[in-house]
Amino acid sequence: MLWNTYKIMRTLGIWLYVVVFTTDLGMGAFVPPHLTSEFLQNLGIDPGGHRPITRPISSYVLQLFLQMEEKQDDLRMYSDRDPKVQFYDPESQTSDGLIEFDLSRAPIDGNVTKIELAFTGHTHRLFSIQITSPYRPGIRVNSFHTGQGHVADVTDLAIDQVVNTTLELFVSISKSTHQIRHLNPILAIFLDINVSLLHRDRRKRFVPSNRNSTINMETAETLNYCRLKEWTVDFRDLGWYGKFIQHPITYRANICAGNCPVAPMDPYFNATNHVLVKYLLEKRLCCSPIEYMSQTLIFVTNNMTAMQTVRGMSVSRCGCR
Ligand SMILES: *[C@@H]1O[C@H](CO)[C@@H](O)[C@H](O)[C@H]1NC(C)=O
Ligand SMILES: *[C@@H]1O[C@H](CO)[C@@H](O)[C@H](O)[C@H]1NC(C)=O
Ligand SMILES: *[C@@H]1O[C@H](CO)[C@@H](O)[C@H](O)[C@H]1NC(C)=O
Ligand SMILES: *[C@@H]1O[C@H](CO)[C@@H](O)[C@H](O)[C@H]1NC(C)=O
Ligand SMILES: *[C@@H]1O[C@H](CO)[C@@H](O)[C@H](O)[C@H]1NC(C)=O
Ligand SMILES: *[C@@H]1O[C@H](CO)[C@@H](O)[C@H](O)[C@H]1NC(C)=O
């Protein structure tokens, strides 16, 4: 009898284990595929348009990423559109310096605010690279040397061509013409980005102070009050790194966690009048995000690399709501 009971309990236990464990796993791992697709589309990534990411990011693209990431909450020009850079590899390149880019690979959806031509090959520091356009005779742009190679601002030369499917530019090198095929040019089209901010020193951001608050971070931690907690998302866990996302591998998404106490009047809790009414009627408040920040991502979609500052990717402030 006892043995039977033990056996039943044991079997039940295993089942319970199996059910609980697999359900838990299932809930963690099973996300309806359409939801993932919709989310990727929301980020501007075509879920069906990926190819395996094999090529490393060039130092030019990486440097631009760092510049954009640093200013990512100030670059936005339109509230409804994310700042973005689309990168194009040449479709063809002749030995006399004519480079063609196929813009139909990715539609240009937004206001073009800058066009850069970067040379990611081994270019000598002392070279001077001149860029001209078959459509803008008389205009000649010189590249300038950066830590990441030669870069030229070709906005004036190329802006009229972005309506075409093909963009053509002509490059010539001052000294040795045989170097032309080693230039490895990459075209960067900046969309909806306030580029005047990109190369500036970081703007001092206004940080609202919690005046008259009696609660500091130590108190909040001791009493487990609502607060911002660091939470890092790893794109490898989503299976997106190397497939859709090329950079970064992880980013700080953050969460809000902790209790909202009985009297959320202290400014620390960032309550609004709505919250106070809700509290008077329902006696219950939730620790929630009240402000978000953008995150810049480099992703590969439809045969091209793009960099986008995606809004609402990480929590910057919490409050009781
Ligand atoms: C771009 O940034 C500059 C410098 O902060 C600012 O004066 C300008 O109004 C901004 N332009 C747009 C369109 O947001
Ligand atoms: C692009 O910018 C111009 C002015 O700079 C503006 O009139 C136009 O509405 C913008 N285009 C879009 C699609 O917002
Ligand atoms: C491409 O754009 C230029 C303007 O820069 C224009 O003159 C030319 O006719 C366009 N070519 C095609 C094939 O549309
Ligand atoms: C507290 O708030 C009041 C009114 O907002 C202000 O006059 C006072 O200076 C503040 N006290 C401190 C220590 O910040
Ligand atoms: C990607 O490029 C290849 C070769 O250039 C082409 O065959 C394919 O259709 C492209 N895919 C997309 C989604 O543009
Ligand atoms: C409320 O906002 C202030 C200022 O950003 C912040 O320091 C504080 O931690 C926020 N309160 C909570 C509960 O997160």
GROMACS .gro file of C-alpha atoms and ligand atoms in nm:
model
  405
    1MET     CA    1   0.000   0.000   0.000
    2LEU     CA    2   0.268   0.239   0.112
    3TRP     CA    3   0.482   0.130  -0.180
    4ASN     CA    4   0.192   0.183  -0.416
    5THR     CA    5   0.132   0.529  -0.275
    6TYR     CA    6   0.501   0.604  -0.313
    7LYS     CA    7   0.489   0.483  -0.672
    8ILE     CA    8   0.182   0.694  -0.747
    9MET     CA    9   0.336   0.998  -0.579
   10ARG     CA   10   0.659   0.943  -0.766
   11THR     CA   11   0.484   0.910  -1.098
   12LEU     CA   12   0.275   1.216  -1.020
   13GLY     CA   13   0.588   1.399  -0.917
   14ILE     CA   14   0.760   1.318  -1.241
   15TRP     CA   15   0.452   1.424  -1.431
   16LEU     CA   16   0.429   1.740  -1.233
   17TYR     CA   17   0.793   1.799  -1.306
   18VAL     CA   18   0.745   1.724  -1.673
   19VAL     CA   19   0.434   1.941  -1.696
   20VAL     CA   20   0.574   2.233  -1.496
   21PHE     CA   21   0.917   2.218  -1.652
   22THR     CA   22   0.804   2.177  -2.010
   23THR     CA   23   0.523   2.432  -1.973
   24ASP     CA   24   0.771   2.676  -1.835
   25LEU     CA   25   1.014   2.604  -2.115
   26GLY     CA   26   0.732   2.620  -2.363
   27MET     CA   27   0.620   2.959  -2.241
   28GLY     CA   28   0.972   3.089  -2.256
   29ALA     CA   29   1.056   2.945  -2.594
   30PHE     CA   30   0.727   2.951  -2.778
   31VAL     CA   31   0.646   3.285  -2.930
   32PRO     CA   32   0.389   3.288  -3.211
   33PRO     CA   33   0.599   3.324  -3.529
   34HIS     CA   34   0.379   3.602  -3.665
   35LEU     CA   35   0.456   3.809  -3.354
   36THR     CA   36   0.830   3.783  -3.417
   37SER     CA   37   0.775   3.879  -3.781
   38GLU     CA   38   0.559   4.175  -3.687
   39PHE     CA   39   0.814   4.293  -3.436
   40LEU     CA   40   1.099   4.267  -3.685
   41GLN     CA   41   0.892   4.456  -3.941
   42ASN     CA   42   0.829   4.719  -3.678
   43LEU     CA   43   1.205   4.763  -3.651
   44GLY     CA   44   1.226   4.800  -4.028
   45ILE     CA   45   1.367   4.452  -4.083
   46ASP     CA   46   1.218   4.226  -4.350
   47PRO     CA   47   1.198   3.888  -4.169
   48GLY     CA   48   1.216   3.702  -4.500
   49GLY     CA   49   1.484   3.918  -4.653
   50HIS     CA   50   1.783   3.816  -4.448
   51ARG     CA   51   2.096   3.650  -4.568
   52PRO     CA   52   2.363   3.503  -4.343
   53ILE     CA   53   2.584   3.782  -4.214
   54THR     CA   54   2.933   3.685  -4.311
   55ARG     CA   55   3.114   4.009  -4.360
   56PRO     CA   56   3.247   4.198  -4.060
   57ILE     CA   57   3.130   4.554  -4.006
   58SER     CA   58   3.373   4.803  -4.156
   59SER     CA   59   3.533   5.045  -3.915
   60TYR     CA   60   3.359   5.330  -4.099
   61VAL     CA   61   3.015   5.183  -4.023
   62LEU     CA   62   3.116   5.105  -3.667
   63GLN     CA   63   3.241   5.458  -3.607
   64LEU     CA   64   2.914   5.597  -3.741
   65PHE     CA   65   2.728   5.360  -3.511
   66LEU     CA   66   2.915   5.497  -3.211
   67GLN     CA   67   2.841   5.856  -3.314
   68MET     CA   68   2.474   5.782  -3.362
   69GLU     CA   69   2.443   5.581  -3.045
   70GLU     CA   70   2.595   5.862  -2.843
   71LYS     CA   71   2.342   6.117  -2.968
   72GLN     CA   72   2.059   5.878  -3.039
   73ASP     CA   73   1.800   6.061  -2.835
   74ASP     CA   74   1.861   6.393  -3.013
   75LEU     CA   75   1.895   6.298  -3.380
   76ARG     CA   76   1.528   6.249  -3.457
   77MET     CA   77   1.377   6.503  -3.700
   78TYR     CA   78   1.024   6.371  -3.725
   79SER     CA   79   0.833   6.224  -3.436
   80ASP     CA   80   0.697   5.943  -3.651
   81ARG     CA   81   1.017   5.830  -3.822
   82ASP     CA   82   1.332   5.671  -3.691
   83PRO     CA   83   1.666   5.820  -3.798
   84LYS     CA   84   1.836   5.577  -4.032
   85VAL     CA   85   2.142   5.522  -4.250
   86GLN     CA   86   2.131   5.282  -4.545
   87PHE     CA   87   2.457   5.141  -4.679
   88TYR     CA   88   2.506   5.034  -5.037
   89ASP     CA   89   2.789   4.833  -5.188
   90PRO     CA   90   2.877   4.917  -5.549
   91GLU     CA   91   2.682   4.729  -5.810
   92SER     CA   92   2.967   4.779  -6.054
   93GLN     CA   93   3.297   4.956  -6.066
   94THR     CA   94   3.510   5.021  -6.372
   95SER     CA   95   3.887   5.056  -6.380
   96ASP     CA   96   3.855   5.419  -6.486
   97GLY     CA   97   3.664   5.501  -6.168
   98LEU     CA   98   3.293   5.493  -6.251
   99ILE     CA   99   3.102   5.343  -5.958
  100GLU     CA  100   2.735   5.246  -5.977
  101PHE     CA  101   2.510   5.183  -5.681
  102ASP     CA  102   2.177   5.006  -5.720
  103LEU     CA  103   1.936   5.200  -5.499
  104SER     CA  104   1.646   4.972  -5.584
  105ARG     CA  105   1.790   4.719  -5.338
  106ALA     CA  106   1.632   4.920  -5.060
  107PRO     CA  107   1.376   5.195  -5.109
  108ILE     CA  108   1.468   5.540  -4.989
  109ASP     CA  109   1.182   5.611  -4.758
  110GLY     CA  110   1.241   5.941  -4.585
  111ASN     CA  111   1.417   6.273  -4.621
  112VAL     CA  112   1.778   6.237  -4.733
  113THR     CA  113   1.983   6.462  -4.506
  114LYS     CA  114   2.331   6.355  -4.612
  115ILE     CA  115   2.509   6.125  -4.855
  116GLU     CA  116   2.860   6.002  -4.782
  117LEU     CA  117   3.098   5.797  -4.986
  118ALA     CA  118   3.346   5.610  -4.769
  119PHE     CA  119   3.647   5.418  -4.890
  120THR     CA  120   3.698   5.119  -4.668
  121GLY     CA  121   3.987   4.962  -4.858
  122HIS     CA  122   4.351   5.024  -4.791
  123THR     CA  123   4.381   5.385  -4.885
  124HIS     CA  124   4.694   5.574  -4.822
  125ARG     CA  125   4.660   5.864  -4.584
  126LEU     CA  126   4.825   6.099  -4.831
  127PHE     CA  127   4.598   6.013  -5.120
  128SER     CA  128   4.353   6.266  -5.230
  129ILE     CA  129   4.042   6.114  -5.380
  130GLN     CA  130   3.824   6.332  -5.601
  131ILE     CA  131   3.462   6.252  -5.664
  132THR     CA  132   3.255   6.389  -5.949
  133SER     CA  133   2.912   6.312  -6.090
  134PRO     CA  134   2.826   6.258  -6.456
  135TYR     CA  135   2.518   6.472  -6.390
  136ARG     CA  136   2.683   6.762  -6.208
  137PRO     CA  137   2.973   6.876  -6.427
  138GLY     CA  138   3.191   7.133  -6.263
  139ILE     CA  139   3.148   7.009  -5.908
  140ARG     CA  140   3.438   6.821  -5.758
  141VAL     CA  141   3.445   6.690  -5.400
  142ASN     CA  142   3.760   6.589  -5.217
  143SER     CA  143   3.763   6.314  -4.961
  144PHE     CA  144   3.907   6.380  -4.621
  145HIS     CA  145   4.109   6.134  -4.422
  146THR     CA  146   3.965   6.006  -4.095
  147GLY     CA  147   4.082   5.740  -3.856
  148GLN     CA  148   3.852   5.505  -4.048
  149GLY     CA  149   3.983   5.580  -4.395
  150HIS     CA  150   3.878   5.834  -4.656
  151VAL     CA  151   3.528   5.978  -4.643
  152ALA     CA  152   3.361   6.229  -4.878
  153ASP     CA  153   3.044   6.426  -4.831
  154VAL     CA  154   2.879   6.378  -5.169
  155THR     CA  155   2.538   6.517  -5.078
  156ASP     CA  156   2.546   6.797  -5.336
  157LEU     CA  157   2.677   6.565  -5.604
  158ALA     CA  158   2.434   6.282  -5.552
  159ILE     CA  159   2.117   6.423  -5.397
  160ASP     CA  160   1.942   6.463  -5.734
  161GLN     CA  161   2.017   6.102  -5.822
  162VAL     CA  162   1.844   5.937  -5.528
  163VAL     CA  163   1.519   5.935  -5.723
  164ASN     CA  164   1.689   5.712  -5.982
  165THR     CA  165   1.736   5.342  -5.937
  166THR     CA  166   2.106   5.377  -6.012
  167LEU     CA  167   2.339   5.629  -5.855
  168GLU     CA  168   2.660   5.698  -6.040
  169LEU     CA  169   2.976   5.863  -5.914
  170PHE     CA  170   3.317   5.899  -6.062
  171VAL     CA  171   3.631   5.870  -5.850
  172SER     CA  172   3.986   5.960  -5.932
  173ILE     CA  173   4.300   5.942  -5.726
  174SER     CA  174   4.566   6.207  -5.742
  175LYS     CA  175   4.870   5.981  -5.752
  176SER     CA  176   4.835   5.619  -5.855
  177THR     CA  177   4.529   5.532  -6.063
  178HIS     CA  178   4.586   5.158  -6.031
  179GLN     CA  179   4.473   5.189  -5.670
  180ILE     CA  180   4.115   5.264  -5.776
  181ARG     CA  181   4.003   4.903  -5.765
  182HIS     CA  182   4.120   4.870  -5.406
  183LEU     CA  183   3.914   5.158  -5.271
  184ASN     CA  184   3.620   4.940  -5.155
  185PRO     CA  185   3.368   5.223  -5.164
  186ILE     CA  186   3.049   5.215  -4.962
  187LEU     CA  187   2.766   5.462  -5.006
  188ALA     CA  188   2.583   5.581  -4.694
  189ILE     CA  189   2.247   5.753  -4.729
  190PHE     CA  190   2.133   5.933  -4.415
  191LEU     CA  191   1.756   5.951  -4.369
  192ASP     CA  192   1.564   6.171  -4.126
  193ILE     CA  193   1.877   6.242  -3.923
  194ASN     CA  194   1.967   6.585  -3.793
  195VAL     CA  195   2.323   6.549  -3.921
  196SER     CA  196   2.429   6.885  -3.778
  197LEU     CA  197   2.424   6.717  -3.436
  198LEU     CA  198   2.623   6.413  -3.538
  199HIS     CA  199   2.968   6.565  -3.518
  200ARG     CA  200   2.902   6.800  -3.232
  201ASP     CA  201   2.998   6.763  -2.873
  202ARG     CA  202   2.736   6.593  -2.672
  203ARG     CA  203   2.461   6.829  -2.568
  204LYS     CA  204   2.417   6.869  -2.197
  205ARG     CA  205   2.092   6.699  -2.121
  206PHE     CA  206   1.855   6.845  -1.872
  207VAL     CA  207   1.810   6.605  -1.585
  208PRO     CA  208   1.506   6.687  -1.377
  209SER     CA  209   1.599   6.678  -1.015
  210ASN     CA  210   1.384   6.516  -0.754
  211ARG     CA  211   1.356   6.820  -0.535
  212ASN     CA  212   1.220   6.773  -0.187
  213SER     CA  213   1.233   6.398  -0.225
  214THR     CA  214   1.317   6.219   0.098
  215ILE     CA  215   1.386   5.896  -0.086
  216ASN     CA  216   1.728   5.830  -0.232
  217MET     CA  217   1.853   5.523  -0.416
  218GLU     CA  218   1.974   5.352  -0.099
  219THR     CA  219   1.638   5.394   0.072
  220ALA     CA  220   1.460   5.272  -0.241
  221GLU     CA  221   1.676   4.962  -0.255
  222THR     CA  222   1.642   4.885   0.115
  223LEU     CA  223   1.263   4.921   0.106
  224ASN     CA  224   1.236   4.757  -0.237
  225TYR     CA  225   1.062   5.060  -0.380
  226CYS     CA  226   0.983   5.094  -0.746
  227ARG     CA  227   1.302   5.171  -0.935
  228LEU     CA  228   1.489   5.131  -1.260
  229LYS     CA  229   1.685   4.807  -1.274
  230GLU     CA  230   1.948   4.719  -1.526
  231TRP     CA  231   1.839   4.446  -1.761
  232THR     CA  232   2.052   4.353  -2.057
  233VAL     CA  233   1.905   4.195  -2.367
  234ASP     CA  234   2.125   3.958  -2.563
  235PHE     CA  235   2.023   3.931  -2.929
  236ARG     CA  236   2.177   3.583  -2.935
  237ASP     CA  237   1.901   3.467  -2.699
  238LEU     CA  238   1.644   3.584  -2.954
  239GLY     CA  239   1.830   3.410  -3.235
  240TRP     CA  240   1.859   3.746  -3.409
  241TYR     CA  241   2.230   3.815  -3.375
  242GLY     CA  242   2.409   3.726  -3.697
  243LYS     CA  243   2.077   3.673  -3.871
  244PHE     CA  244   1.905   4.010  -3.856
  245ILE     CA  245   2.108   4.214  -3.611
  246GLN     CA  246   2.474   4.272  -3.682
  247HIS     CA  247   2.551   4.508  -3.398
  248PRO     CA  248   2.538   4.540  -3.100
  249ILE     CA  249   2.522   4.188  -2.951
  250THR     CA  250   2.365   4.315  -2.630
  251TYR     CA  251   2.199   4.634  -2.520
  252ARG     CA  252   2.062   4.769  -2.196
  253ALA     CA  253   1.683   4.748  -2.211
  254ASN     CA  254   1.620   4.791  -1.835
  255ILE     CA  255   1.303   4.717  -1.640
  256CYS     CA  256   1.103   4.882  -1.363
  257ALA     CA  257   1.057   4.674  -1.054
  258GLY     CA  258   0.967   4.719  -0.690
  259ASN     CA  259   0.674   4.824  -0.480
  260CYS     CA  260   0.460   5.131  -0.500
  261PRO     CA  261   0.392   5.214  -0.135
  262VAL     CA  262   0.072   5.331   0.025
  263ALA     CA  263   0.133   5.701  -0.007
  264PRO     CA  264   0.302   5.770  -0.341
  265MET     CA  265   0.315   6.145  -0.278
  266ASP     CA  266   0.688   6.173  -0.262
  267PRO     CA  267   0.819   6.319  -0.591
  268TYR     CA  268   1.044   6.014  -0.611
  269PHE     CA  269   0.748   5.808  -0.736
  270ASN     CA  270   0.693   6.042  -1.031
  271ALA     CA  271   0.318   6.027  -0.984
  272THR     CA  272   0.074   6.229  -1.192
  273ASN     CA  273  -0.267   6.362  -1.092
  274HIS     CA  274  -0.419   6.067  -1.274
  275VAL     CA  275  -0.212   5.836  -1.057
  276LEU     CA  276  -0.327   6.005  -0.740
  277VAL     CA  277  -0.694   5.973  -0.842
  278LYS     CA  278  -0.637   5.610  -0.934
  279TYR     CA  279  -0.469   5.551  -0.603
  280LEU     CA  280  -0.756   5.712  -0.407
  281LEU     CA  281  -1.008   5.489  -0.584
  282GLU     CA  282  -0.822   5.166  -0.638
  283LYS     CA  283  -0.553   5.169  -0.368
  284ARG     CA  284  -0.312   4.998  -0.603
  285LEU     CA  285  -0.039   5.125  -0.828
  286CYS     CA  286   0.208   4.951  -1.055
  287CYS     CA  287   0.575   5.025  -1.099
  288SER     CA  288   0.593   5.104  -1.470
  289PRO     CA  289   0.817   5.262  -1.731
  290ILE     CA  290   0.733   5.629  -1.786
  291GLU     CA  291   1.011   5.726  -2.024
  292TYR     CA  292   1.202   5.540  -2.290
  293MET     CA  293   1.522   5.587  -2.485
  294SER     CA  294   1.620   5.485  -2.835
  295GLN     CA  295   1.876   5.226  -2.929
  296THR     CA  296   2.078   5.227  -3.248
  297LEU     CA  297   2.102   4.894  -3.430
  298ILE     CA  298   2.291   4.776  -3.735
  299PHE     CA  299   2.088   4.523  -3.921
  300VAL     CA  300   2.097   4.343  -4.250
  301THR     CA  301   1.784   4.329  -4.454
  302ASN     CA  302   1.704   4.285  -4.823
  303ASN     CA  303   2.065   4.254  -4.927
  304MET     CA  304   2.179   4.567  -4.755
  305THR     CA  305   2.308   4.694  -4.428
  306ALA     CA  306   2.119   4.965  -4.246
  307MET     CA  307   2.164   5.144  -3.921
  308GLN     CA  308   1.860   5.271  -3.742
  309THR     CA  309   1.796   5.452  -3.420
  310VAL     CA  310   1.490   5.270  -3.298
  311ARG     CA  311   1.270   5.448  -3.050
  312GLY     CA  312   1.135   5.303  -2.728
  313MET     CA  313   1.394   5.030  -2.694
  314SER     CA  314   1.505   5.089  -2.338
  315VAL     CA  315   1.351   5.224  -2.021
  316SER     CA  316   1.506   5.542  -1.885
  317ARG     CA  317   1.262   5.632  -1.605
  318CYS     CA  318   1.011   5.455  -1.388
  319GLY     CA  319   0.718   5.567  -1.184
  320CYS     CA  320   0.414   5.444  -0.998
  321ARG     CA  321   0.117   5.437  -1.233
  322LIG     C1  322   1.906   7.016  -3.584
  322LIG     O1  323   1.991   7.049  -3.477
  322LIG     C2  324   2.025   7.186  -3.469
  322LIG     C3  325   2.129   7.205  -3.361
  322LIG     O2  326   2.082   7.160  -3.237
  322LIG     C4  327   1.897   7.265  -3.443
  322LIG     O3  328   1.927   7.402  -3.436
  322LIG     C5  329   1.798   7.238  -3.555
  322LIG     O4  330   1.674   7.301  -3.528
  322LIG     C6  331   1.774   7.090  -3.573
  322LIG     N1  332   1.695   7.068  -3.692
  322LIG     C7  333   1.582   6.995  -3.692
  322LIG     C8  334   1.512   6.987  -3.823
  322LIG     O5  335   1.541   6.935  -3.594
  323LIG     C1  336   1.135   6.666  -4.593
  323LIG     O1  337   1.180   6.794  -4.555
  323LIG     C2  338   1.109   6.900  -4.614
  323LIG     C3  339   1.173   7.029  -4.571
  323LIG     O2  340   1.303   7.014  -4.536
  323LIG     C4  341   0.965   6.894  -4.573
  323LIG     O3  342   0.892   6.998  -4.634
  323LIG     C5  343   0.905   6.760  -4.610
  323LIG     O4  344   0.775   6.748  -4.562
  323LIG     C6  345   0.990   6.646  -4.556
  323LIG     N1  346   0.941   6.521  -4.606
  323LIG     C7  347   0.878   6.432  -4.529
  323LIG     C8  348   0.837   6.307  -4.598
  323LIG     O5  349   0.857   6.452  -4.412
  324LIG     C1  350   1.923   6.027  -6.293
  324LIG     O1  351   1.926   6.151  -6.226
  324LIG     C2  352   1.982   6.258  -6.300
  324LIG     C3  353   1.986   6.379  -6.209
  324LIG     O2  354   2.101   6.382  -6.135
  324LIG     C4  355   1.905   6.282  -6.427
  324LIG     O3  356   1.962   6.386  -6.499
  324LIG     C5  357   1.902   6.156  -6.507
  324LIG     O4  358   1.823   6.173  -6.622
  324LIG     C6  359   1.850   6.038  -6.425
  324LIG     N1  360   1.866   5.917  -6.501
  324LIG     C7  361   1.767   5.827  -6.512
  324LIG     C8  362   1.799   5.706  -6.592
  324LIG     O5  363   1.660   5.841  -6.460
  325LIG     C1  364   1.093   7.218  -0.153
  325LIG     O1  365   0.990   7.264  -0.240
  325LIG     C2  366   0.949   7.398  -0.218
  325LIG     C3  367   0.835   7.431  -0.312
  325LIG     O2  368   0.848   7.363  -0.434
  325LIG     C4  369   1.068   7.492  -0.237
  325LIG     O3  370   1.030   7.626  -0.208
  325LIG     C5  371   1.180   7.451  -0.144
  325LIG     O4  372   1.296   7.530  -0.168
  325LIG     C6  373   1.216   7.303  -0.167
  325LIG     N1  374   1.317   7.260  -0.071
  325LIG     C7  375   1.431   7.202  -0.106
  325LIG     C8  376   1.523   7.163   0.005
  325LIG     O5  377   1.460   7.179  -0.221
  326LIG     C1  378   1.968   3.975  -5.304
  326LIG     O1  379   2.068   3.980  -5.402
  326LIG     C2  380   2.068   3.873  -5.490
  326LIG     C3  381   2.187   3.884  -5.583
  326LIG     O2  382   2.221   4.018  -5.605
  326LIG     C4  383   1.935   3.870  -5.566
  326LIG     O3  384   1.929   3.759  -5.649
  326LIG     C5  385   1.820   3.865  -5.466
  326LIG     O4  386   1.697   3.874  -5.534
  326LIG     C6  387   1.829   3.977  -5.369
  326LIG     N1  388   1.727   3.965  -5.266
  326LIG     C7  389   1.649   4.067  -5.228
  326LIG     C8  390   1.549   4.036  -5.123
  326LIG     O5  391   1.659   4.179  -5.275
  327LIG     C1  392   1.146   5.940  -1.105
  327LIG     O1  393   1.222   6.022  -1.192
  327LIG     C2  394   1.348   6.061  -1.136
  327LIG     C3  395   1.412   6.158  -1.232
  327LIG     O2  396   1.433   6.098  -1.357
  327LIG     C4  397   1.434   5.939  -1.109
  327LIG     O3  398   1.557   5.978  -1.049
  327LIG     C5  399   1.361   5.847  -1.016
  327LIG     O4  400   1.435   5.729  -0.996
  327LIG     C6  401   1.224   5.812  -1.074
  327LIG     N1  402   1.150   5.729  -0.982
  327LIG     C7  403   1.136   5.599  -0.995
  327LIG     C8  404   1.040   5.534  -0.902
  327LIG     O5  405   1.197   5.533  -1.076
   0.00000   0.00000   0.00000
